[in-house]
mmCIF file of C-alpha atoms and ligand atoms in Angstrom:
data_model
loop_
_atom_site.group_PDB
_atom_site.id
_atom_site.type_symbol
_atom_site.label_atom_id
_atom_site.label_comp_id
_atom_site.label_asym_id
_atom_site.label_seq_id
_atom_site.Cartn_x
_atom_site.Cartn_y
_atom_site.Cartn_z
ATOM 1 C CA MET A 288 81.097 117.365 87.182
ATOM 2 C CA SER A 289 84.146 116.066 89.036
ATOM 3 C CA GLN A 290 84.068 113.300 91.603
ATOM 4 C CA LEU A 291 84.771 115.842 94.245
ATOM 5 C CA GLU A 292 81.626 117.828 93.469
ATOM 6 C CA LEU A 293 79.557 114.694 94.002
ATOM 7 C CA VAL A 294 80.485 114.614 97.716
ATOM 8 C CA PRO A 295 77.308 115.000 99.714
ATOM 9 C CA GLN A 296 77.231 118.307 101.642
ATOM 10 C CA ASN A 297 76.664 116.668 104.980
ATOM 11 C CA VAL A 298 79.501 114.126 104.820
ATOM 12 C CA PRO A 299 82.791 116.020 104.983
ATOM 13 C CA GLN A 300 85.878 114.202 103.658
ATOM 14 C CA HIS A 301 88.112 114.927 106.660
ATOM 15 C CA VAL A 302 86.294 113.312 109.545
ATOM 16 C CA VAL A 303 86.384 109.561 108.902
ATOM 17 C CA SER A 304 87.697 107.834 111.980
ATOM 18 C CA THR A 305 90.625 105.507 111.892
ATOM 19 C CA GLU A 306 90.049 101.945 110.861
ATOM 20 C CA MET A 307 92.332 99.049 110.291
ATOM 21 C CA ILE A 308 92.282 96.345 107.654
ATOM 22 C CA THR A 309 90.642 93.379 109.217
ATOM 23 C CA GLU A 310 90.505 89.679 108.380
ATOM 24 C CA THR A 311 87.243 90.254 106.536
ATOM 25 C CA SER A 312 86.833 92.292 103.415
ATOM 26 C CA VAL A 313 84.346 94.717 104.952
ATOM 27 C CA SER A 314 84.875 97.021 107.837
ATOM 28 C CA GLU A 315 82.727 99.599 109.513
ATOM 29 C CA THR A 316 83.698 103.244 109.128
ATOM 30 C CA VAL A 317 82.222 105.809 111.460
ATOM 31 C CA ILE A 318 81.808 109.246 110.077
ATOM 32 C CA ASP A 319 81.348 112.141 112.478
ATOM 33 C CA VAL A 320 79.119 114.788 111.005
ATOM 34 C CA PRO A 321 80.058 118.177 112.465
ATOM 35 C CA GLN A 322 77.260 120.257 113.963
ATOM 36 C CA ARG A 323 77.697 123.037 111.484
ATOM 37 C CA ASN A 324 76.478 120.832 108.675
ATOM 38 C CA LEU A 325 73.378 119.660 110.446
ATOM 39 C CA THR A 326 70.080 121.026 109.536
ATOM 40 C CA GLN A 327 67.859 118.981 111.900
ATOM 41 C CA GLU A 328 67.093 120.532 115.313
ATOM 42 C CA SER A 329 67.488 117.212 117.100
ATOM 43 C CA PHE A 330 71.169 116.986 116.190
ATOM 44 C CA ALA A 331 72.014 120.489 117.206
ATOM 45 C CA ASN A 332 73.653 119.758 120.577
ATOM 46 C CA LYS A 333 75.569 116.598 119.917
ATOM 47 C CA PRO A 334 77.639 115.152 117.053
ATOM 48 C CA HIS A 335 75.696 112.670 114.953
ATOM 49 C CA LYS A 336 77.351 109.468 113.955
ATOM 50 C CA VAL A 337 76.557 107.781 110.649
ATOM 51 C CA THR A 338 77.925 104.338 110.135
ATOM 52 C CA ILE A 339 78.678 103.326 106.624
ATOM 53 C CA LYS A 340 80.308 100.125 105.334
ATOM 54 C CA ARG A 341 83.535 100.657 103.539
ATOM 55 C CA VAL A 342 84.885 97.752 101.565
ATOM 56 C CA MET A 343 88.528 97.113 102.329
ATOM 57 C CA PRO A 344 90.863 95.664 99.704
ATOM 58 C CA VAL A 345 92.163 92.119 100.026
ATOM 59 C CA TYR A 346 95.495 91.425 98.497
ATOM 60 C CA THR A 347 95.519 87.650 98.732
ATOM 61 C CA SER A 348 95.886 87.146 94.964
ATOM 62 C CA LEU A 349 98.882 89.398 94.481
ATOM 63 C CA SER A 350 102.013 87.592 93.381
ATOM 64 C CA TYR A 351 104.982 88.275 95.584
ATOM 65 C CA ASP A 352 107.260 87.907 92.622
ATOM 66 C CA ARG A 353 105.392 90.545 90.740
ATOM 67 C CA ALA A 354 105.354 92.852 93.757
ATOM 68 C CA ASP A 355 109.099 92.444 94.229
ATOM 69 C CA ARG A 356 109.788 93.293 90.613
ATOM 70 C CA TYR A 357 107.572 96.314 90.782
ATOM 71 C CA TRP A 358 109.414 97.487 93.868
ATOM 72 C CA GLU A 359 112.696 97.288 91.891
ATOM 73 C CA VAL A 360 111.192 99.657 89.335
ATOM 74 C CA ILE A 361 110.060 102.063 92.104
ATOM 75 C CA ILE A 362 113.363 102.205 93.866
ATOM 76 C CA SER A 363 115.306 102.756 90.611
ATOM 77 C CA ASN A 364 113.318 105.867 89.741
ATOM 78 C CA PRO A 365 115.052 109.247 90.450
ATOM 79 C CA ALA A 366 112.289 110.578 92.746
ATOM 80 C CA PHE A 367 112.719 107.652 95.090
ATOM 81 C CA LYS A 368 116.502 107.802 94.898
ATOM 82 C CA ASN A 369 116.418 111.486 95.832
ATOM 83 C CA LEU A 370 114.345 110.676 98.891
ATOM 84 C CA ALA A 371 116.652 107.820 99.853
ATOM 85 C CA THR A 372 119.655 110.265 99.828
ATOM 86 C CA ASN A 373 117.994 112.346 102.523
ATOM 87 C CA GLU A 374 116.295 109.653 104.513
ATOM 88 C CA SER A 375 118.815 109.357 107.278
ATOM 89 C CA GLN A 376 118.626 113.100 107.900
ATOM 90 C CA ILE A 377 114.857 113.177 107.765
ATOM 91 C CA MET A 378 114.555 110.233 110.120
ATOM 92 C CA LYS A 379 116.990 111.812 112.493
ATOM 93 C CA ALA A 380 114.890 114.935 112.537
ATOM 94 C CA VAL A 381 111.907 112.949 113.787
ATOM 95 C CA GLY A 382 113.946 111.003 116.318
ATOM 96 C CA GLY A 383 114.213 107.804 114.370
ATOM 97 C CA TYR A 384 116.432 106.021 111.832
ATOM 98 C CA ALA A 385 116.208 104.741 108.322
ATOM 99 C CA ILE A 386 115.316 101.115 107.682
ATOM 100 C CA ASP A 387 115.875 98.503 104.969
ATOM 101 C CA THR A 388 112.680 99.038 103.001
ATOM 102 C CA SER A 389 112.684 95.501 101.694
ATOM 103 C CA ILE A 390 110.759 94.374 104.843
ATOM 104 C CA ILE A 391 107.813 96.504 103.965
ATOM 105 C CA LYS A 392 108.049 96.602 100.165
ATOM 106 C CA ARG A 393 105.230 94.090 99.501
ATOM 107 C CA ASN A 394 102.839 95.830 101.845
ATOM 108 C CA VAL A 395 103.639 99.141 100.093
ATOM 109 C CA VAL A 396 103.314 97.779 96.560
ATOM 110 C CA ALA A 397 100.033 95.971 97.419
ATOM 111 C CA SER A 398 98.103 99.286 97.260
ATOM 112 C CA LEU A 399 99.899 100.764 94.238
ATOM 113 C CA LEU A 400 99.927 98.078 91.654
ATOM 114 C CA PRO A 401 97.345 98.548 88.895
ATOM 115 C CA ASN A 402 95.020 95.604 88.278
ATOM 116 C CA TYR A 403 94.913 95.953 84.453
ATOM 117 C CA VAL A 404 91.237 95.096 84.447
ATOM 118 C CA ASP A 405 89.242 96.554 81.532
ATOM 119 C CA ILE A 406 85.731 96.350 80.057
ATOM 120 C CA SER A 407 86.465 92.991 78.326
ATOM 121 C CA ASP A 408 86.479 91.389 81.805
ATOM 122 C CA PHE A 409 82.844 92.242 82.315
ATOM 123 C CA GLU A 410 81.278 91.155 79.013
ATOM 124 C CA ASN A 411 79.804 88.068 80.660
ATOM 125 C CA PHE A 412 78.296 90.169 83.449
ATOM 126 C CA GLN A 413 76.314 92.588 81.383
ATOM 127 C CA ASP A 414 72.745 92.896 82.906
ATOM 128 C CA GLU A 415 73.518 90.600 85.822
ATOM 129 C CA ASP A 416 71.596 91.989 88.816
ATOM 130 C CA GLY A 417 70.563 94.844 86.641
ATOM 131 C CA TRP A 418 74.142 96.218 86.171
ATOM 132 C CA LYS A 419 75.303 97.587 82.853
ATOM 133 C CA TYR A 420 79.049 97.886 82.390
ATOM 134 C CA LYS A 421 80.708 100.470 80.204
ATOM 135 C CA VAL A 422 83.992 102.203 79.430
ATOM 136 C CA ASN A 423 84.472 105.479 81.303
ATOM 137 C CA LYS A 424 84.452 108.086 78.609
ATOM 138 C CA ARG A 425 85.814 110.771 80.974
ATOM 139 C CA ARG A 426 89.187 109.000 81.037
ATOM 140 C CA ALA A 427 91.405 111.086 78.831
ATOM 141 C CA PHE A 428 93.383 108.085 77.654
ATOM 142 C CA ASP A 429 91.318 104.991 77.991
ATOM 143 C CA ASP A 430 94.111 102.629 78.732
ATOM 144 C CA TYR A 431 95.933 101.108 81.695
ATOM 145 C CA ILE A 432 97.080 103.155 84.661
ATOM 146 C CA SER A 433 100.810 103.948 84.482
ATOM 147 C CA LEU A 434 103.256 102.768 87.106
ATOM 148 C CA ARG A 435 102.725 104.530 90.368
ATOM 149 C CA TRP A 436 105.445 106.367 92.249
ATOM 150 C CA CYS A 437 107.588 106.478 89.108
ATOM 151 C CA ASN A 438 107.218 110.125 88.366
ATOM 152 C CA GLN A 439 104.651 109.495 85.659
ATOM 153 C CA LYS A 440 102.128 112.162 84.862
ATOM 154 C CA GLN A 441 98.724 110.621 84.426
ATOM 155 C CA ASN A 442 95.251 110.824 85.961
ATOM 156 C CA PHE A 443 95.541 108.030 88.566
ATOM 157 C CA TYR A 444 92.061 108.557 89.866
ATOM 158 C CA GLN A 445 89.685 108.025 86.930
ATOM 159 C CA PRO A 446 88.362 104.467 86.608
ATOM 160 C CA LEU A 447 88.530 102.636 83.289
ATOM 161 C CA VAL A 448 85.193 100.884 83.787
ATOM 162 C CA ILE A 449 81.935 102.111 85.336
ATOM 163 C CA ARG A 450 78.716 100.287 85.935
ATOM 164 C CA TYR A 451 75.165 101.580 86.564
ATOM 165 C CA LYS A 452 71.699 100.313 87.179
ATOM 166 C CA LYS A 453 68.201 101.750 87.142
ATOM 167 C CA ASN A 454 66.925 103.048 90.419
ATOM 168 C CA GLY A 455 63.124 103.365 89.870
ATOM 169 C CA THR A 456 62.370 106.864 88.783
ATOM 170 C CA LYS A 457 65.490 108.328 90.440
ATOM 171 C CA LYS A 458 68.783 108.834 88.663
ATOM 172 C CA PRO A 459 70.650 105.540 88.060
ATOM 173 C CA ILE A 460 73.053 104.203 90.644
ATOM 174 C CA THR A 461 76.605 104.580 89.371
ATOM 175 C CA GLN A 462 79.734 102.726 90.621
ATOM 176 C CA ASN A 463 83.325 102.942 89.512
ATOM 177 C CA LEU A 464 85.760 100.115 89.163
ATOM 178 C CA CYS A 465 88.842 100.486 91.332
ATOM 179 C CA PRO A 466 91.859 100.489 89.022
ATOM 180 C CA TYR A 467 94.040 98.926 91.703
ATOM 181 C CA CYS A 468 92.280 96.261 93.798
ATOM 182 C CA PRO A 469 93.171 92.793 92.543
ATOM 183 C CA TYR A 470 90.547 91.106 90.462
ATOM 184 C CA THR A 471 90.172 87.374 90.219
ATOM 185 C CA LYS A 472 87.565 85.438 88.299
ATOM 186 C CA GLY A 473 84.548 84.516 90.403
ATOM 187 C CA MET A 474 85.091 87.205 92.992
ATOM 188 C CA ASP A 475 82.305 89.310 94.405
ATOM 189 C CA LEU A 476 82.268 92.342 92.054
ATOM 190 C CA ASN A 477 80.734 94.512 94.831
ATOM 191 C CA THR A 478 84.172 94.488 96.505
ATOM 192 C CA ILE A 479 85.887 96.278 93.569
ATOM 193 C CA PHE A 480 83.096 98.608 92.378
ATOM 194 C CA HIS A 481 82.438 101.565 94.588
ATOM 195 C CA GLY A 482 79.560 104.063 94.688
ATOM 196 C CA VAL A 483 79.995 107.523 93.191
ATOM 197 C CA ASP A 484 77.064 109.301 94.786
ATOM 198 C CA ASP A 485 77.833 108.163 98.353
ATOM 199 C CA SER A 486 81.586 109.056 97.830
ATOM 200 C CA SER A 487 82.635 105.468 98.444
ATOM 201 C CA TYR A 488 84.861 105.558 95.331
ATOM 202 C CA MET A 489 86.408 108.758 96.419
ATOM 203 C CA HIS A 490 87.153 107.516 99.963
ATOM 204 C CA HIS A 491 88.459 104.246 98.622
ATOM 205 C CA VAL A 492 90.855 105.489 95.968
ATOM 206 C CA CYS A 493 92.157 108.343 98.136
ATOM 207 C CA LYS A 494 92.637 106.448 101.408
ATOM 208 C CA ASP A 495 93.397 102.902 100.179
ATOM 209 C CA HIS A 496 95.466 103.786 97.118
ATOM 210 C CA GLY A 497 96.883 107.259 97.831
ATOM 211 C CA VAL A 498 95.451 109.181 94.860
ATOM 212 C CA TYR A 499 93.738 112.554 95.101
ATOM 213 C CA THR A 500 90.508 113.189 93.174
ATOM 214 C CA THR A 501 92.569 115.529 90.997
ATOM 215 C CA GLY A 502 94.316 112.481 89.604
ATOM 216 C CA ASN A 503 97.565 113.320 91.342
ATOM 217 C CA GLU A 504 99.392 110.832 93.537
ATOM 218 C CA MET A 505 100.086 111.516 97.152
ATOM 219 C CA PRO A 506 103.846 112.031 97.478
ATOM 220 C CA ILE A 507 106.195 109.155 98.321
ATOM 221 C CA PRO A 508 106.961 109.252 102.112
ATOM 222 C CA VAL A 509 110.226 108.434 103.793
ATOM 223 C CA PHE A 510 110.223 105.091 105.582
ATOM 224 C CA GLY A 511 111.885 104.513 108.880
ATOM 225 C CA LYS A 512 111.546 103.502 112.531
ATOM 226 C CA THR A 513 110.957 105.556 115.633
ATOM 227 C CA ALA A 514 109.966 104.690 119.176
ATOM 228 C CA LYS A 515 106.417 104.258 117.757
ATOM 229 C CA GLY A 516 107.575 101.492 115.443
ATOM 230 C CA LEU A 517 107.702 101.531 111.698
ATOM 231 C CA VAL A 518 106.647 104.884 110.243
ATOM 232 C CA ALA A 519 106.079 106.735 107.043
ATOM 233 C CA VAL A 520 107.268 110.332 107.333
ATOM 234 C CA CYS A 521 105.257 112.911 105.405
ATOM 235 C CA GLY A 522 107.602 114.865 103.121
ATOM 236 C CA ILE A 523 105.258 117.946 103.202
ATOM 237 C CA CYS A 524 104.896 118.484 106.986
ATOM 238 C CA GLY A 525 107.207 115.927 108.690
ATOM 239 C CA ASN A 526 104.339 114.147 110.425
ATOM 240 C CA THR A 527 105.068 110.467 111.253
ATOM 241 C CA CYS A 528 102.353 107.966 110.374
ATOM 242 C CA ASN A 529 102.351 104.416 111.692
ATOM 243 C CA LEU A 530 102.873 101.656 109.166
ATOM 244 C CA SER A 531 100.616 98.766 109.838
ATOM 245 C CA VAL A 532 102.765 95.812 108.798
ATOM 246 C CA ASP A 533 102.311 92.313 110.162
ATOM 247 C CA VAL A 534 105.390 90.484 108.923
ATOM 248 C CA HIS A 535 104.010 87.246 110.161
ATOM 249 C CA ALA A 536 100.607 87.497 108.430
ATOM 250 C CA ASP A 537 99.847 85.113 105.555
ATOM 251 C CA ASN A 538 98.166 87.890 103.519
ATOM 252 C CA LEU A 539 99.535 91.239 102.471
ATOM 253 C CA ASN A 540 97.936 94.243 104.074
ATOM 254 C CA ASN A 541 98.261 97.798 102.858
ATOM 255 C CA CYS A 542 100.598 99.417 105.358
ATOM 256 C CA LEU A 543 100.013 102.948 104.015
ATOM 257 C CA ILE A 544 96.464 103.482 105.200
ATOM 258 C CA SER A 545 97.317 105.978 107.946
ATOM 259 C CA TYR A 546 99.777 107.809 105.731
ATOM 260 C CA PHE A 547 97.256 108.104 102.911
ATOM 261 C CA ARG A 548 94.641 109.315 105.417
ATOM 262 C CA HIS A 549 97.029 111.927 106.726
ATOM 263 C CA CYS A 550 97.639 113.317 103.207
ATOM 264 C CA PHE A 551 93.881 113.244 102.523
ATOM 265 C CA ASP A 552 93.094 115.127 105.693
ATOM 266 C CA LYS A 553 95.992 117.604 105.787
ATOM 267 C CA HIS A 554 97.172 118.178 102.277
ATOM 268 C CA LYS A 555 94.255 118.675 99.986
ATOM 269 C CA ASN A 556 95.116 118.683 96.361
ATOM 270 C CA LYS A 557 92.671 120.696 94.357
ATOM 271 C CA ARG A 558 92.729 121.099 90.652
ATOM 272 C CA GLN A 559 91.706 124.709 90.885
ATOM 273 C CA ASN A 560 95.047 125.388 92.599
ATOM 274 C CA ARG A 561 96.893 124.274 89.514
ATOM 275 C CA ASP A 562 97.779 126.403 86.515
ATOM 276 C CA ALA A 563 95.765 125.736 83.414
ATOM 277 C CA ASN A 564 98.889 125.735 81.205
ATOM 278 C CA GLU A 565 100.512 123.263 83.486
ATOM 279 C CA ILE A 566 97.583 120.916 83.123
ATOM 280 C CA LYS A 567 97.590 121.335 79.329
ATOM 281 C CA ARG A 568 101.345 120.649 79.213
ATOM 282 C CA GLU A 569 100.885 117.541 81.265
ATOM 283 C CA ALA A 570 98.203 116.257 79.013
ATOM 284 C CA GLN A 571 100.462 116.759 75.965
ATOM 285 C CA GLU A 572 103.258 114.996 77.759
ATOM 286 C CA ILE A 573 101.075 112.019 78.640
ATOM 287 C CA LYS A 574 99.929 111.768 75.037
ATOM 288 C CA ALA A 575 103.508 111.800 73.776
ATOM 289 C CA ASN A 576 104.710 109.228 76.349
ATOM 290 C CA ARG A 577 101.640 107.075 76.436
ATOM 291 C CA HIS A 578 102.964 104.295 74.255
ATOM 292 C CA ASN A 579 106.131 103.951 76.290
ATOM 293 C CA LEU A 580 104.204 104.084 79.607
ATOM 294 C CA ILE A 581 101.971 101.251 78.566
ATOM 295 C CA LEU A 582 104.812 99.140 77.299
ATOM 296 C CA GLU A 583 106.566 99.658 80.597
ATOM 297 C CA ASN A 584 103.387 98.659 82.393
ATOM 298 C CA LEU A 585 103.021 95.491 80.444
ATOM 299 C CA ILE A 586 106.564 94.429 81.091
ATOM 300 C CA VAL A 587 105.900 94.583 84.800
ATOM 301 C CA SER A 588 102.367 93.207 84.577
ATOM 302 C CA LYS A 589 103.508 90.137 82.674
ATOM 303 C CA VAL A 590 105.808 89.072 85.539
HETATM 304 ZN ZN1 ZN T 152 90.970 99.486 95.368
HETATM 305 ZN ZN1 ZN T 153 101.922 115.907 106.107
#
């Protein structure tokens, strides 16, 4: 069963209201449940609001030097260069102009950089609070996530590590480790593991890291400035999404939240739309390139 199929029927993916990264690591997300999905009579005449807690990533531990080097890798890849060639024209079309992306690069990279955490990081936590940690067998190639936004073909969604614990007589609670959020020793593990059954992992990886449940990345946007301020322009529909960058803040925040949400809401990426031969070819390509991809990752990760 895919992650997508685990989405509860009554909590649609497209109605989560806007929220911003706050000083704290946890923010409230309000989900509007449309009337058509309601079965209880009492909810028939007004929208019902369910409040869930969504853990927001904190990027305090990310090295600026590492982020800067990773940005160099991104901007040297052909896909990014192609976009850059057309950015003035694209920005003009939306009434804006291109910018020097170095002012936002760290806030962009913050959400894309893999954390390189694997099962060995959790050996000392086995059975703590009832959690058992294990390797995710559904990951086709149980190794590190490749570099994002570098035209690499890989499943960027599947976690490397999952944990589960008994839940009385019900089915065990399962959580996935985010492959991107920074991990530091001694941190609260609840901030990097996200529930599968309540769709927390799906919402987190899609909207905080820009990856569809199919494993595909959301496309690289064009960055620029309009009367609204700094924006990311969607390459699919031309919509402008605000970039939340506080250049004076001490900590990095992910500036792509509203762009990722836009892609999530408007440009669904479903595996069933893809050709079976294409998927097979991709899998073979990944297998053939895997060694090089990992080497490339490690070069950047050792910065
Ligand atoms: Zn994360
Ligand atoms: Zn769009």
